mmCIF file of C-alpha atoms in Angstrom:
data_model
loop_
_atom_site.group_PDB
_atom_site.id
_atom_site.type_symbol
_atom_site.label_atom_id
_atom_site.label_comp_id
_atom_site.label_asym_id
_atom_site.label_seq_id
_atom_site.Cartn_x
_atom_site.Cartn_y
_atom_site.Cartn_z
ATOM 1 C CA UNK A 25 -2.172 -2.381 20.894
ATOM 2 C CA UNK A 26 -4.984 -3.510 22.614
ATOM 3 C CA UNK A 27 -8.154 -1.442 23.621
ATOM 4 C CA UNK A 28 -7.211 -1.481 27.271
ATOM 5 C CA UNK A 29 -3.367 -0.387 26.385
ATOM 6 C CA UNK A 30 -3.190 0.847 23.094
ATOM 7 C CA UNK A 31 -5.433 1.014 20.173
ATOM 8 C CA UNK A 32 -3.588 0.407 16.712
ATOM 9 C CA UNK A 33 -5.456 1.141 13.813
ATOM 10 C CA UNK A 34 -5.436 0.656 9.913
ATOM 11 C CA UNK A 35 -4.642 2.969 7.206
ATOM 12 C CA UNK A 36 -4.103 2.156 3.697
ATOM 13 C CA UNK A 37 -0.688 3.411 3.935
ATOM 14 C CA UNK A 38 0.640 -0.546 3.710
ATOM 15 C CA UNK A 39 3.477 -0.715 0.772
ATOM 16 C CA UNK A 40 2.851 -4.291 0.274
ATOM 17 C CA UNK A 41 -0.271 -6.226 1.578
ATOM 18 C CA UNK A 42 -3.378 -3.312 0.322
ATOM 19 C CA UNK A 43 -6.246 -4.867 2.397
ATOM 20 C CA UNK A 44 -10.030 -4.014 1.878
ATOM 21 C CA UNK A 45 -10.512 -2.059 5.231
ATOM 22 C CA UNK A 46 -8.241 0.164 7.375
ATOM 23 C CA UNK A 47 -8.824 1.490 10.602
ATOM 24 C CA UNK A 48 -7.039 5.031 11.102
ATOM 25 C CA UNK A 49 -6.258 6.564 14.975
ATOM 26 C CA UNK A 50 -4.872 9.464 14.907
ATOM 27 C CA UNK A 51 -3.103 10.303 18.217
ATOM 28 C CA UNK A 52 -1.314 13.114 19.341
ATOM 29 C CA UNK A 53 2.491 12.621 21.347
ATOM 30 C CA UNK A 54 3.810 15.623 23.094
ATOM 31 C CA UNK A 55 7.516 16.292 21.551
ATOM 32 C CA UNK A 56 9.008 15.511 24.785
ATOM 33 C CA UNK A 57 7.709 11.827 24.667
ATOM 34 C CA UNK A 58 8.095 10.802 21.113
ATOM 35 C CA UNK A 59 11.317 8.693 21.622
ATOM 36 C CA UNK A 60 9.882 6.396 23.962
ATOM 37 C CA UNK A 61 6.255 6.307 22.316
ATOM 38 C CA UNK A 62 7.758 5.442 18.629
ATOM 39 C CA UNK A 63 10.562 2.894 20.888
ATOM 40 C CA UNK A 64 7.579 1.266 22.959
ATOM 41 C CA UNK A 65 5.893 0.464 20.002
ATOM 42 C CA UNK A 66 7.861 -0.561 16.696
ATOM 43 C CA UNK A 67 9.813 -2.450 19.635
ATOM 44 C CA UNK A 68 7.246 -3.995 21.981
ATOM 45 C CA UNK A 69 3.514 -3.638 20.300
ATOM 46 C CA UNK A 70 4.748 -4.152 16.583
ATOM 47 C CA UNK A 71 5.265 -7.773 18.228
ATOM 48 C CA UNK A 72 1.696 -8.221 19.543
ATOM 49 C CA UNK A 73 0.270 -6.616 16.101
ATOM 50 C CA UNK A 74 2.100 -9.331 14.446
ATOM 51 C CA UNK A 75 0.971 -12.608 16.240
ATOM 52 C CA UNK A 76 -2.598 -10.967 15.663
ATOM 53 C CA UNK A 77 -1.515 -10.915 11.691
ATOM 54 C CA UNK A 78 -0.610 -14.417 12.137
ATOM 55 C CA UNK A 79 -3.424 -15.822 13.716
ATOM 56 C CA UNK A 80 -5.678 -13.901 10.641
ATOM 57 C CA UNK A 81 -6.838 -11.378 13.111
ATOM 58 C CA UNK A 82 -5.196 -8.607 11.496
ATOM 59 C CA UNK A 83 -4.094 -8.241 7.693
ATOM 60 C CA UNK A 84 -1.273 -5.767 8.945
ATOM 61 C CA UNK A 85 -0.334 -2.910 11.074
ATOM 62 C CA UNK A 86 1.225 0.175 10.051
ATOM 63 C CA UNK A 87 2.722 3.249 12.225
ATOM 64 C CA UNK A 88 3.301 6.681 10.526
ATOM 65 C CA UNK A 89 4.905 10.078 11.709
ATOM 66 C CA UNK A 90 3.493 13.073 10.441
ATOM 67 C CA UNK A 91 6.125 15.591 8.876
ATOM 68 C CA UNK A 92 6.024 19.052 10.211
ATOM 69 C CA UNK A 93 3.642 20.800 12.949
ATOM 70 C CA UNK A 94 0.559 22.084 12.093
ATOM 71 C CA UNK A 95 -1.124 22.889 15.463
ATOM 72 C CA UNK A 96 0.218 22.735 18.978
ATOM 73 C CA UNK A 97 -2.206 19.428 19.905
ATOM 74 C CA UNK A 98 -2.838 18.083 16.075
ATOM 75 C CA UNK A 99 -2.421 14.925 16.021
ATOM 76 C CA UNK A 100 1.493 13.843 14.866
ATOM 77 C CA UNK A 101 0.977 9.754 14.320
ATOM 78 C CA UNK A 102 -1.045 7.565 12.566
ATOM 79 C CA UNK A 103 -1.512 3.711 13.728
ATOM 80 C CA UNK A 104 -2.895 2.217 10.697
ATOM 81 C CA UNK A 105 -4.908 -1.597 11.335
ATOM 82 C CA UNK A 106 -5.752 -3.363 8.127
ATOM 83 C CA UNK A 107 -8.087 -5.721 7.915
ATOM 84 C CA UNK A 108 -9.446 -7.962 4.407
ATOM 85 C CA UNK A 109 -13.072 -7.239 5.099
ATOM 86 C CA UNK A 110 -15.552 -5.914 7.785
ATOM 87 C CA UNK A 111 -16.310 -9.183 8.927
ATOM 88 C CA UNK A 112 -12.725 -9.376 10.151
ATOM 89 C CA UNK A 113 -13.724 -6.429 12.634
ATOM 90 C CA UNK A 114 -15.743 -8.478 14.843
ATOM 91 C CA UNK A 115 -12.814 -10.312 16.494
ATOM 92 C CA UNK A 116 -12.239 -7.523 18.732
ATOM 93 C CA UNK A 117 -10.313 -9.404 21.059
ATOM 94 C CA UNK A 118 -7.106 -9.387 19.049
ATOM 95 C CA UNK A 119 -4.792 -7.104 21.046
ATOM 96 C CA UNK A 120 -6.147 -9.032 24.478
ATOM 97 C CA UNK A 121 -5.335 -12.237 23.042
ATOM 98 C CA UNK A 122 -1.712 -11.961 21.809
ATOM 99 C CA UNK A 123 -0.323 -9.810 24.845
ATOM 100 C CA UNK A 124 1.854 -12.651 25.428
ATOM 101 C CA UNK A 125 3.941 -11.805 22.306
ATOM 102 C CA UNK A 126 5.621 -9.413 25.059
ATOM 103 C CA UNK A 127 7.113 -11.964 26.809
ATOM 104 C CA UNK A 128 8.608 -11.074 30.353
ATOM 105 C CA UNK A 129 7.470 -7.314 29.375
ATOM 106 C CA UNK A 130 4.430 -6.339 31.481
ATOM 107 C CA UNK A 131 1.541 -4.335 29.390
ATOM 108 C CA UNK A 132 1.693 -1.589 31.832
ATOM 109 C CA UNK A 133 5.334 -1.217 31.420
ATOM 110 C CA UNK A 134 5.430 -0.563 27.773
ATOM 111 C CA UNK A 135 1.884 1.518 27.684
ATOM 112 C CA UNK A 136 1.572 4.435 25.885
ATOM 113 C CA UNK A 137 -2.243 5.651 26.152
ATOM 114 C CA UNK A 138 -0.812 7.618 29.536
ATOM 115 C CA UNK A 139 0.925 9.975 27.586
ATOM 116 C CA UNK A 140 -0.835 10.652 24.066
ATOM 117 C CA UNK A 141 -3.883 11.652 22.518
ATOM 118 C CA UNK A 142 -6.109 9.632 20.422
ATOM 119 C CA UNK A 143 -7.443 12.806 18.830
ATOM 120 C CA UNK A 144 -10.079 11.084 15.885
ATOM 121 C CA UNK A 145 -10.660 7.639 14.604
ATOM 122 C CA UNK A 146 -11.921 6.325 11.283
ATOM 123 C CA UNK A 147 -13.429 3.538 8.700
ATOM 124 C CA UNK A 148 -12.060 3.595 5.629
ATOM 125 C CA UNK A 149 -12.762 1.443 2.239
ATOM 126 C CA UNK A 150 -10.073 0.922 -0.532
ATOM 127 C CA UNK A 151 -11.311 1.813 -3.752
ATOM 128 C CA UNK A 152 -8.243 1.607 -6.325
ATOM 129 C CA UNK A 153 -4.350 2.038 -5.642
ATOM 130 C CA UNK A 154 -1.252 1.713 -7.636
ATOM 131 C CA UNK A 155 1.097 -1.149 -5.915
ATOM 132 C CA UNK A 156 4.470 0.261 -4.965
ATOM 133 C CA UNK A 157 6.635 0.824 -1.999
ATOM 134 C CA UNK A 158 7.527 4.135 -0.177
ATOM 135 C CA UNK A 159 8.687 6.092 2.673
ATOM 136 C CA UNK A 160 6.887 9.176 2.441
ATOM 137 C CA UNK A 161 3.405 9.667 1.671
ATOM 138 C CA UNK A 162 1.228 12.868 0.957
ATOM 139 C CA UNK A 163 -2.693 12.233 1.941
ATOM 140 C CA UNK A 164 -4.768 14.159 -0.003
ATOM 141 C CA UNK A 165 -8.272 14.641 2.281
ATOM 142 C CA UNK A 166 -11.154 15.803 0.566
ATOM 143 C CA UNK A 167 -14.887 16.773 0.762
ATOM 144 C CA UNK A 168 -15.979 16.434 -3.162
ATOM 145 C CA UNK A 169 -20.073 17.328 -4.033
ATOM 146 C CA UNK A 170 -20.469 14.281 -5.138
ATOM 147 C CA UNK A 171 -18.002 11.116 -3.775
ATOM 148 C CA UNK A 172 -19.178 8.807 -6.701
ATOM 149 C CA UNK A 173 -18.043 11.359 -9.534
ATOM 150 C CA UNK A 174 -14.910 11.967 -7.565
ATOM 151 C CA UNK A 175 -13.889 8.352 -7.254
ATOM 152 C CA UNK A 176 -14.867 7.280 -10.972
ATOM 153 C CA UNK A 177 -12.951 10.179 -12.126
ATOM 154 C CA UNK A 178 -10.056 9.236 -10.053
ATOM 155 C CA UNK A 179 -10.261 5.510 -11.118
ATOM 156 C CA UNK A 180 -10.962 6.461 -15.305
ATOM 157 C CA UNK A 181 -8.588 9.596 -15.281
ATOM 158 C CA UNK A 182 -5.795 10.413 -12.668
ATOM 159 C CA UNK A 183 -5.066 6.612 -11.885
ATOM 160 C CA UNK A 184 -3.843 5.941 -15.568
ATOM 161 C CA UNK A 185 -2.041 9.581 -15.518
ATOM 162 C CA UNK A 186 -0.043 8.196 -12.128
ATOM 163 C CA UNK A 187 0.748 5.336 -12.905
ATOM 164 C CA UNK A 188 2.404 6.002 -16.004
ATOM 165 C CA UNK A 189 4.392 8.837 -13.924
ATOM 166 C CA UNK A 190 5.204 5.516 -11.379
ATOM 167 C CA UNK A 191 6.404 3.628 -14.310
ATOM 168 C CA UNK A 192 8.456 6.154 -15.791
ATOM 169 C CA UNK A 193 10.067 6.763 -12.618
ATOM 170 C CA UNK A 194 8.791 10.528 -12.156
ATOM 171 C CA UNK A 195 9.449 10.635 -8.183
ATOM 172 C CA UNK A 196 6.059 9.250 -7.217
ATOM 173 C CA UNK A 197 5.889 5.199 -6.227
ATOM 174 C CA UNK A 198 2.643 4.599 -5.364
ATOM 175 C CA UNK A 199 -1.049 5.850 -5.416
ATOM 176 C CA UNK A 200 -4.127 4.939 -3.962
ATOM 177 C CA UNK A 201 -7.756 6.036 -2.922
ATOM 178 C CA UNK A 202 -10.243 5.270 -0.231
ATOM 179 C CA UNK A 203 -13.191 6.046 0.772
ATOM 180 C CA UNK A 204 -14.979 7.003 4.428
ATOM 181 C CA UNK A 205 -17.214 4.467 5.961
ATOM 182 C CA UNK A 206 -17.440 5.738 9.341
ATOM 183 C CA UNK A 207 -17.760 8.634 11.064
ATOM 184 C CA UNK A 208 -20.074 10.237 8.282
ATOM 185 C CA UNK A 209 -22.387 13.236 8.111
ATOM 186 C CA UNK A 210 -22.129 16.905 6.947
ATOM 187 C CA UNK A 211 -19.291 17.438 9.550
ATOM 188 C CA UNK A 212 -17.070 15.131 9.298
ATOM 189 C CA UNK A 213 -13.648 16.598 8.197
ATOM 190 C CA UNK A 214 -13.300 14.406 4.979
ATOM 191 C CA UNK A 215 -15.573 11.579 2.792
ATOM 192 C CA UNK A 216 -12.739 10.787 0.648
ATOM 193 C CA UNK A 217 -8.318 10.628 0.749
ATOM 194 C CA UNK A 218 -6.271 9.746 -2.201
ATOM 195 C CA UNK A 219 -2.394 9.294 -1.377
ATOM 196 C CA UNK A 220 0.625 9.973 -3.487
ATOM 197 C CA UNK A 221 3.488 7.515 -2.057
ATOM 198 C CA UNK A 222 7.030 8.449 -2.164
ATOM 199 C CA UNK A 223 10.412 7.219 -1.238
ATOM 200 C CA UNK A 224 12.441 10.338 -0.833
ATOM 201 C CA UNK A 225 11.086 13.575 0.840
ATOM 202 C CA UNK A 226 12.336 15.924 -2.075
ATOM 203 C CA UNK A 227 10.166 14.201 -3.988
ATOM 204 C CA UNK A 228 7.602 14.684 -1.867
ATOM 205 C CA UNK A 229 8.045 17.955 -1.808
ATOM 206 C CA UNK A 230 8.304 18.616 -5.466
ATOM 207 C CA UNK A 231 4.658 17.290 -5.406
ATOM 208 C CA UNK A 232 3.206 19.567 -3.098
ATOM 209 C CA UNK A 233 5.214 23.039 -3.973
ATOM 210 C CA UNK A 234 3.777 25.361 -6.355
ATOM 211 C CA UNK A 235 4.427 25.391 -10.020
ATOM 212 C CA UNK A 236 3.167 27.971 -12.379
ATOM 213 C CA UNK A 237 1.552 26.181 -15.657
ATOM 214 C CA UNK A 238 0.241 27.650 -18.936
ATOM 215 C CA UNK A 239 -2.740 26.361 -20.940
ATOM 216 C CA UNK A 240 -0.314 26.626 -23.674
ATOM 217 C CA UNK A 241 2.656 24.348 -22.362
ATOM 218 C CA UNK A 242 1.823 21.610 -24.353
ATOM 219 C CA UNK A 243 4.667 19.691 -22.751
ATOM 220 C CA UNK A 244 3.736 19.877 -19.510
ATOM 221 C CA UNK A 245 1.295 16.654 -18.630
ATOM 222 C CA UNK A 246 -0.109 18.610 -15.886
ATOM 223 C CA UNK A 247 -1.935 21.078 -18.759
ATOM 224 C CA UNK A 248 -3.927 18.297 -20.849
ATOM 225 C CA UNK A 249 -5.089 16.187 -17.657
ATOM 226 C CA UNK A 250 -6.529 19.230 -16.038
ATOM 227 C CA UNK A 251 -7.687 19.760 -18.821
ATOM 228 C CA UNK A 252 -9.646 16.738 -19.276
ATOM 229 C CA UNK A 253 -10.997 16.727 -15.341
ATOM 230 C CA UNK A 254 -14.038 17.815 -14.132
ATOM 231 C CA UNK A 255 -12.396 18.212 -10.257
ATOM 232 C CA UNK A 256 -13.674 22.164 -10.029
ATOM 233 C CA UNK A 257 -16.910 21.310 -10.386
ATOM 234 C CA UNK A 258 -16.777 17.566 -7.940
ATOM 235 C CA UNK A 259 -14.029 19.768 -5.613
ATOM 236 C CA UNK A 260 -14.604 23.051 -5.750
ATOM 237 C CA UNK A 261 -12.809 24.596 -2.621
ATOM 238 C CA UNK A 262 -9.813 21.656 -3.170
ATOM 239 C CA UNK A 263 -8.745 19.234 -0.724
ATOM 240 C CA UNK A 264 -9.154 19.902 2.862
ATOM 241 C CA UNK A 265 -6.105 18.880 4.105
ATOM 242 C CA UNK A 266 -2.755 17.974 2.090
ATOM 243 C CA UNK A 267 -0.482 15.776 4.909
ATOM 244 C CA UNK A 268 3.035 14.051 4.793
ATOM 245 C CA UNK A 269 3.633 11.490 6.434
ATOM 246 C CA UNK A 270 7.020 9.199 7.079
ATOM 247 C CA UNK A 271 6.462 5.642 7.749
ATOM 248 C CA UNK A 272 7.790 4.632 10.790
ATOM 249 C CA UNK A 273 7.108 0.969 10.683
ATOM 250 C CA UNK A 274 5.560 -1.553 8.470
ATOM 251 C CA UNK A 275 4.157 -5.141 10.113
ATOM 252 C CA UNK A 276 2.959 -7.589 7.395
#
């Protein structure tokens, strides 16, 4: 998309290709207009994202459907834009000059800012992952006391614990974490996301429904990592916001 049309942006959803900075839109589609937003762009503007990726504008582009309804105008997509470092940012230009990648199509034809709702934008910085592909993907947002604790835990502790669940094949495929560059200040609705990737949604699911657990279940992982973790003290009221997505479309 470009700024005058359509605004991609990055997330650090991307299966493949796990770049250094993502730019997240969230945008809101009515239901009634969801078949020809998700058509006009996976068929026309996945084109432009990728002749941006190929000139090294872009390090990929990444559109995701949230599962579910939480609120009549939340937003239901996510455009993710990925780029390999800030500096890339700069070339803002790259939607205006690959909108031949249309072809015949004209830009106004094949529009979509008419009709949605970019409800919030943001920054974000990679901080660790676990490489793996998936369809589904829970994004954990969070608000810890203290973001530094929270991501060294997270890198020393729960990245080991997943991705010995990835390699033993225990449902989840992927992991990573990120933190916020921009917006930032006591108000903004996160500082911090971790995702949990998976490639069917009962999987997913499993994940986020509730399972009782015993301090005395010695064979249940769960019990001796919490047990090790310091998260009620870093996140004390949890994560803000636990979110599935489905990817809709990948451009690499």
């Amino acid at each position: 998309m470009k700024k005058i049309n359509l605004i991609f942006i990055a997330l650090l959803f991307t299966s493949v290709s796990f770049s250094q900075i993502s730019y997240l839109q969230y945008r809101h589609v009515p239901q009634n207009d969801e078949a020809k937003f998700v058509e006009r762009e996976t068929k026309h503007w996945s084109k432009v994202a990728k002749a941006a990726i190929d000139k090294g504008q872009l390090a990929g582009w990444t559109l995701w459907r949230k599962i579910g309804v939480t609120t009549v105008d939340a937003p239901n997509y996510v455009f993710v834009n990925s780029y390999n470092n800030l500096n890339q940012l700069d070339d803002n230009n790259a939607w205006g000059d690959n909108l031949s990648a249309l072809g015949a199509v004209k830009p106004g034809d094949v529009e979509t800012n008419s009709f949605t709702t970019l409800t919030f934008d943001y920054y974000i910085q990679l901080e660790d992952f676990v490489e793996g592909d998936y369809k589904y993907c829970i994004v954990n947002y969070a608000k810890p006391t203290d973001v530094g604790a929270f991501i060294e835990e997270n890198k020393t502790l729960w990245k080991p614990f997943h991705a010995n669940n990835i390699k033993n094949g225990n449902g989840m495929t992927a992991w990573g974490m990120a933190s916020v560059i921009y917006p930032s200040g006591n108000q903004d609705r996160f500082t911090v996301m971790t995702w949990d990737g998976f490639n069917k949604l009962s999987d997913a699911m499993e994940q986020l429904r509730f399972t009782p657990m015993s301090a005395t279940d010695t064979d249940n992982p769960w019990v001796d990592i919490l047990s090790k973790s310091k998260m009620n003290d870093i996140l004390p009221n949890g994560f803000e916001y636990r979110i599935l997505y489905e990817r809709v479309m990948t451009v690499e």
